[in-house]
Short mmCIF file of C-alpha atoms in Angstrom, two decimals:
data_model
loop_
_atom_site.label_atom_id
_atom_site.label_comp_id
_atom_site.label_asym_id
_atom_site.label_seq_id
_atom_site.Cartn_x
_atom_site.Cartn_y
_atom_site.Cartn_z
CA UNK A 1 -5.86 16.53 10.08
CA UNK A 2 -2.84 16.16 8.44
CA UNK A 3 -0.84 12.82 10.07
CA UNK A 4 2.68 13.24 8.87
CA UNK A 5 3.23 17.16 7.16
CA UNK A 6 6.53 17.80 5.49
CA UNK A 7 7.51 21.54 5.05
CA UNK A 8 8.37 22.84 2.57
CA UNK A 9 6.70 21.10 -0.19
CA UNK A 10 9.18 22.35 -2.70
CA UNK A 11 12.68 23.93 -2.30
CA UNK A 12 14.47 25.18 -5.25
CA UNK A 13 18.12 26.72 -4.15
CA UNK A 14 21.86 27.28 -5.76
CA UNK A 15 24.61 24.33 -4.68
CA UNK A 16 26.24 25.16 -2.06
CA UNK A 17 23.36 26.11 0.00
CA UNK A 18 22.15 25.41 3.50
CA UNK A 19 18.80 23.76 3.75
CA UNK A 20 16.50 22.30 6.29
CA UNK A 21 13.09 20.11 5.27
CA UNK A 22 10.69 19.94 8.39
CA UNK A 23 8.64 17.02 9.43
CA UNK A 24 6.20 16.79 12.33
CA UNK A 25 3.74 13.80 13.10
CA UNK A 26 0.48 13.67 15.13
CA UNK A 27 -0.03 9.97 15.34
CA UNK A 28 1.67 9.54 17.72
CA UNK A 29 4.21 7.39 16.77
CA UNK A 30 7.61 6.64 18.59
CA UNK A 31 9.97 6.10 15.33
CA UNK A 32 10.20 8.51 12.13
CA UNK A 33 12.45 8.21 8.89
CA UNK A 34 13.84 10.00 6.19
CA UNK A 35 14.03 8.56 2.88
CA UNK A 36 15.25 10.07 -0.81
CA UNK A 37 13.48 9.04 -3.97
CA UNK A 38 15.81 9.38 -6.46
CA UNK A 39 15.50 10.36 -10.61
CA UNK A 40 14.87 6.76 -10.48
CA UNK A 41 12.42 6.51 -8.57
CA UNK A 42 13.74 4.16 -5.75
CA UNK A 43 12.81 5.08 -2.08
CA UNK A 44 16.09 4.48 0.06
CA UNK A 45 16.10 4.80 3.95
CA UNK A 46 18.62 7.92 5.32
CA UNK A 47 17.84 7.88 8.49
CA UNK A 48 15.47 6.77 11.73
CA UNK A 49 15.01 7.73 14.58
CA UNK A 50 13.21 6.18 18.06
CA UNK A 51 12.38 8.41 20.73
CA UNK A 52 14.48 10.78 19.50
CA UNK A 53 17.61 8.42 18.96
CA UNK A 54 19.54 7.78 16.23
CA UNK A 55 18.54 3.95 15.29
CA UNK A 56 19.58 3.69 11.16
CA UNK A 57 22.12 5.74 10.10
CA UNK A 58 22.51 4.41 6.19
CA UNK A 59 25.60 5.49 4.12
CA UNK A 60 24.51 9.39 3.83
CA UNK A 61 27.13 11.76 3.11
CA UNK A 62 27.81 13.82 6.11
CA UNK A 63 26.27 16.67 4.55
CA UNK A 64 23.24 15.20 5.48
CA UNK A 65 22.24 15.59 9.62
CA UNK A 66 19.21 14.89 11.01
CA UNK A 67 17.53 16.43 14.39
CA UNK A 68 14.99 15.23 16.87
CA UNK A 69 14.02 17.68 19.24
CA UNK A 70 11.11 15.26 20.22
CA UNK A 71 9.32 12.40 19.29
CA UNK A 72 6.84 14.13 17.01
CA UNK A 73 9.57 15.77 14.79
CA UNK A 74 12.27 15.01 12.95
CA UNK A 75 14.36 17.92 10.69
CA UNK A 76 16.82 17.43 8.43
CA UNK A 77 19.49 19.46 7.59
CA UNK A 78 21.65 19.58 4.36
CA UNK A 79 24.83 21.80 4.21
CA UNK A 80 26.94 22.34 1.13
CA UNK A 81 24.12 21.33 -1.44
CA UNK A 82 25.12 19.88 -4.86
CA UNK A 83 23.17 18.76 -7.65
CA UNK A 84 23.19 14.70 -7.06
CA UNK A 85 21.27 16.11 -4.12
CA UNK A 86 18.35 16.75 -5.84
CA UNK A 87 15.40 14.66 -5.37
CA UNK A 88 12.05 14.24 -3.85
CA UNK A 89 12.58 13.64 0.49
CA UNK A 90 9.96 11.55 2.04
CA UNK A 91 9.40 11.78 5.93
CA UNK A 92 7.70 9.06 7.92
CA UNK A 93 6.17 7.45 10.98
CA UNK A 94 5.38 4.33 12.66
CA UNK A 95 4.66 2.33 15.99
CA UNK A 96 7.77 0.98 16.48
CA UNK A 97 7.63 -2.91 15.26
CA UNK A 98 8.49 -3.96 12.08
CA UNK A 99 5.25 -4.88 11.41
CA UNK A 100 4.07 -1.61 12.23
CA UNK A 101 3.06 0.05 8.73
CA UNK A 102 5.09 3.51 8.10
CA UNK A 103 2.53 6.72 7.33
CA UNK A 104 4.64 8.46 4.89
CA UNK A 105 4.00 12.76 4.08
CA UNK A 106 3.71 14.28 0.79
CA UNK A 107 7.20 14.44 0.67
CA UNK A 108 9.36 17.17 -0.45
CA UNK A 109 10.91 17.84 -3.92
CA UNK A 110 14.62 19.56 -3.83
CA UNK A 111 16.23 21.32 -7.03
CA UNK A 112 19.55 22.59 -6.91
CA UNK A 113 19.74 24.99 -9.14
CA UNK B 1 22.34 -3.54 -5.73
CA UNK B 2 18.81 -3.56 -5.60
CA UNK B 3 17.57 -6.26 -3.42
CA UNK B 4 13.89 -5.78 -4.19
CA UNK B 5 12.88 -5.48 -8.02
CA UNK B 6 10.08 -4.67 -9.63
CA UNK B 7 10.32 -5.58 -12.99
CA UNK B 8 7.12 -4.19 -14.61
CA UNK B 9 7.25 -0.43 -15.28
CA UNK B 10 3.87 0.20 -16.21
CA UNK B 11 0.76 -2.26 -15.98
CA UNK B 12 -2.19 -1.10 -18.00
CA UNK B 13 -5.65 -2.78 -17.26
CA UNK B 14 -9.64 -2.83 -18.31
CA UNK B 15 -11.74 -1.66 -15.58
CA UNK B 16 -13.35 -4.85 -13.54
CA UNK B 17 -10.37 -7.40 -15.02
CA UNK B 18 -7.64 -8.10 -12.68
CA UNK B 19 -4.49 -6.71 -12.09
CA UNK B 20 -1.65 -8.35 -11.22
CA UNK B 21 1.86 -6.43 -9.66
CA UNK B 22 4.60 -8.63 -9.22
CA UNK B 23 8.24 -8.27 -6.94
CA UNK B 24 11.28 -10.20 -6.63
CA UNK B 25 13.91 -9.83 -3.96
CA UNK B 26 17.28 -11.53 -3.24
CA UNK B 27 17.78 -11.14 0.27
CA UNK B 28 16.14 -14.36 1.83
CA UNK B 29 16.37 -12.91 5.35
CA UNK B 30 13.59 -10.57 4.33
CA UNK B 31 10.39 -11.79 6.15
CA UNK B 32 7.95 -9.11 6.28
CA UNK B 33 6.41 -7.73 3.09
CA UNK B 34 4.41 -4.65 2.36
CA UNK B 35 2.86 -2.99 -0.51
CA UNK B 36 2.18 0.84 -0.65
CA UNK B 37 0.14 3.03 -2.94
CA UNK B 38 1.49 6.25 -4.32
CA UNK B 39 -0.80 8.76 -6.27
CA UNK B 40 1.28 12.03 -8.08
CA UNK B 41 2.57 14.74 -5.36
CA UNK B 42 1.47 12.42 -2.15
CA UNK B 43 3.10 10.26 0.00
CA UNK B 44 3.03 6.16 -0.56
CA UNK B 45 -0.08 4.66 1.57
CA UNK B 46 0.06 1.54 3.24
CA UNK B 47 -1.99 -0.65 0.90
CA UNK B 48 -1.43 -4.65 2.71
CA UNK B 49 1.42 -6.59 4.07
CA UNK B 50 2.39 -10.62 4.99
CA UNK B 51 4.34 -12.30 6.95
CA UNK B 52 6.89 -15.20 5.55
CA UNK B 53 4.86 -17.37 7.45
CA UNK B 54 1.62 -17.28 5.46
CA UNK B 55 1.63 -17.21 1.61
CA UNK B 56 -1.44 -15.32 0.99
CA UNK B 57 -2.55 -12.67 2.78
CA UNK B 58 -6.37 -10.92 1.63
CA UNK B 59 -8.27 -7.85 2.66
CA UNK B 60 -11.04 -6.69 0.08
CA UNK B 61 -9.97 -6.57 -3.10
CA UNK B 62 -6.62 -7.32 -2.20
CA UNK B 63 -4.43 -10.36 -2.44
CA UNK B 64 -0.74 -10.49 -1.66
CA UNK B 65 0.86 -14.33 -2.52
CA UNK B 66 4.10 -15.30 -1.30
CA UNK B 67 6.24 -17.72 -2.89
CA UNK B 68 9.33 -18.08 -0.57
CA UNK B 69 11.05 -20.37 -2.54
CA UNK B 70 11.36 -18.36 -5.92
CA UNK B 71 11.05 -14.81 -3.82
CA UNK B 72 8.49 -13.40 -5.17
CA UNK B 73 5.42 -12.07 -4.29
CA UNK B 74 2.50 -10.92 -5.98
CA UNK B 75 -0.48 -8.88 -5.70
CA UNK B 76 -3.88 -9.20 -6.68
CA UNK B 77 -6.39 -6.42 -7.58
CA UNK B 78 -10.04 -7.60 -8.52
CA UNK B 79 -11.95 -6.26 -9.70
CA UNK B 80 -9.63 -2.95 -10.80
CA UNK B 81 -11.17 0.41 -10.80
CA UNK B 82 -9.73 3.50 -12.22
CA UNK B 83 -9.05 4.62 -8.54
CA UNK B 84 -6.87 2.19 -8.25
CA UNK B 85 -4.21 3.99 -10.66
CA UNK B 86 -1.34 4.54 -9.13
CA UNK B 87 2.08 3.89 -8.60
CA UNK B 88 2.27 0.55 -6.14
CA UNK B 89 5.49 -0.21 -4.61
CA UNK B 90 6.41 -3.21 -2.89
CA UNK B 91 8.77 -3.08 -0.01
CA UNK B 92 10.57 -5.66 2.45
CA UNK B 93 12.08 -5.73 5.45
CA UNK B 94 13.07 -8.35 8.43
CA UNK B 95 11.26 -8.84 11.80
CA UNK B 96 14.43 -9.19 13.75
CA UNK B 97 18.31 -8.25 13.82
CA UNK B 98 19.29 -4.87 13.73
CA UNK B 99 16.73 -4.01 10.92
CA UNK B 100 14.22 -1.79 13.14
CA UNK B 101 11.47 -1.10 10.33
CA UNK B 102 14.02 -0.47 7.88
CA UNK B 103 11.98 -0.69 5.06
CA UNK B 104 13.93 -1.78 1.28
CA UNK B 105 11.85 -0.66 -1.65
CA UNK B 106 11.34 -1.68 -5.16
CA UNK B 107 10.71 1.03 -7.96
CA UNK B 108 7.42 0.99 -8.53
CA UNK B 109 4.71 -0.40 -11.09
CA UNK B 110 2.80 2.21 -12.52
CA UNK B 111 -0.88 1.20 -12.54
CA UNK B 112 -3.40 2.62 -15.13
CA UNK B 113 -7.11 0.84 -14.92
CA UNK B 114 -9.09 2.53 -17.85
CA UNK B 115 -12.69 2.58 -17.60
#
């Protein structure tokens, strides 16, 4: 059973484009995150989210909006896609607690085209 | 800028010698610090964590040191096995404040244990 599955696991599209990565967890957990690994390979928090509310909210363009229609998913949603936006997205989950590890999925790897 | 480095790219290692992966970070209210696994096309694993109020923290063949006073940490792998290559990322984060699991990453060593 897969804990923490992204979808899709690649997503290759023109800039400009409208574009949603999927994340659902079966631990469950009561906090996910979203978090970009850029061409230099740093991980960087976007956004989290605790039952379903919006608890780090880092300096994302606005392009960027995530959704939590429940505590086992969290979406995100990209509109106007350009190329700085490419990159790989990880999704993850924890416990709450900061000293609750995160369970991270595959991720997902975004080309703009 | 990056408040947790990893300064080591790549680490390449004998199979059953140790390896040693080494951070640094700036920001002394960091207080909590992890280390994650990462193997190609998967997502990082959680590999062992401390708290600042130990300085070593073990489990198996895994050691993470603390040294709070030059901020760095460390961790052990012994003996190394070529299993163990991967990409290991440390990460940091606060137990308090406003923080709420937000987790600050380095880049990554880039293990390679040959047998």
């Amino acid at each position: 059973d897969t804990a923490v599955s992204q979808t899709p696991k690649y997503l290759v599209t023109q800039m400009g484009n409208d574009k949603s990565i999927k994340c659902e967890q079966n631990l469950g957990h009561d906090t996910m995150y979203w978090y970009k690994q850029d061409s230099k390979k740093f991980l960087k928090i976007m956004f989290s989210y605790n039952n379903k509310e919006l608890i780090i909210n880092e300096t994302v363009p606005n392009r960027f909006s995530p959704k939590s229609p429940d505590k086992a998913h969290l979406n995100l949603h990209i509109n106007s896609l350009e190329l700085g936006d490419s990159a790989v997205y990880f999704c993850a989950s924890s416990q709450g607690g900061f000293n609750q590890p995160q369970h991270f999925g595959d991720g997902t790897r975004l080309s703009i085209l | 800028d990056q408040q947790v480095k990893q300064n080591s790219p790549s680490l390449s290692v004998q199979e059953g010698r140790i390896s040693i992966l080494n951070c640094d970070y700036t920001n002394s209210m960091f207080d909590y610090f992890l280390w994650y696994k990462k193997y190609p096309a998967e997502g990082p694993t959680f590999l062992i964590s401390i708290s600042s109020i130990k300085d070593k923290n073990e489990d198996g063949r895994f050691t993470v040191f603390l040294n709070k006073s030059a901020k760095h940490l460390s961790l052990h792998i012994v003996p190394s096995q070529p299993g163990d290559s991967a990409v290991y990322f440390c990460a940091a984060t606060r137990a308090g404040g406003t923080s709420y699991g937000k987790l600050t990453f380095g880049q990554g060593t880039i293990l390679t244990v040959h047998p």
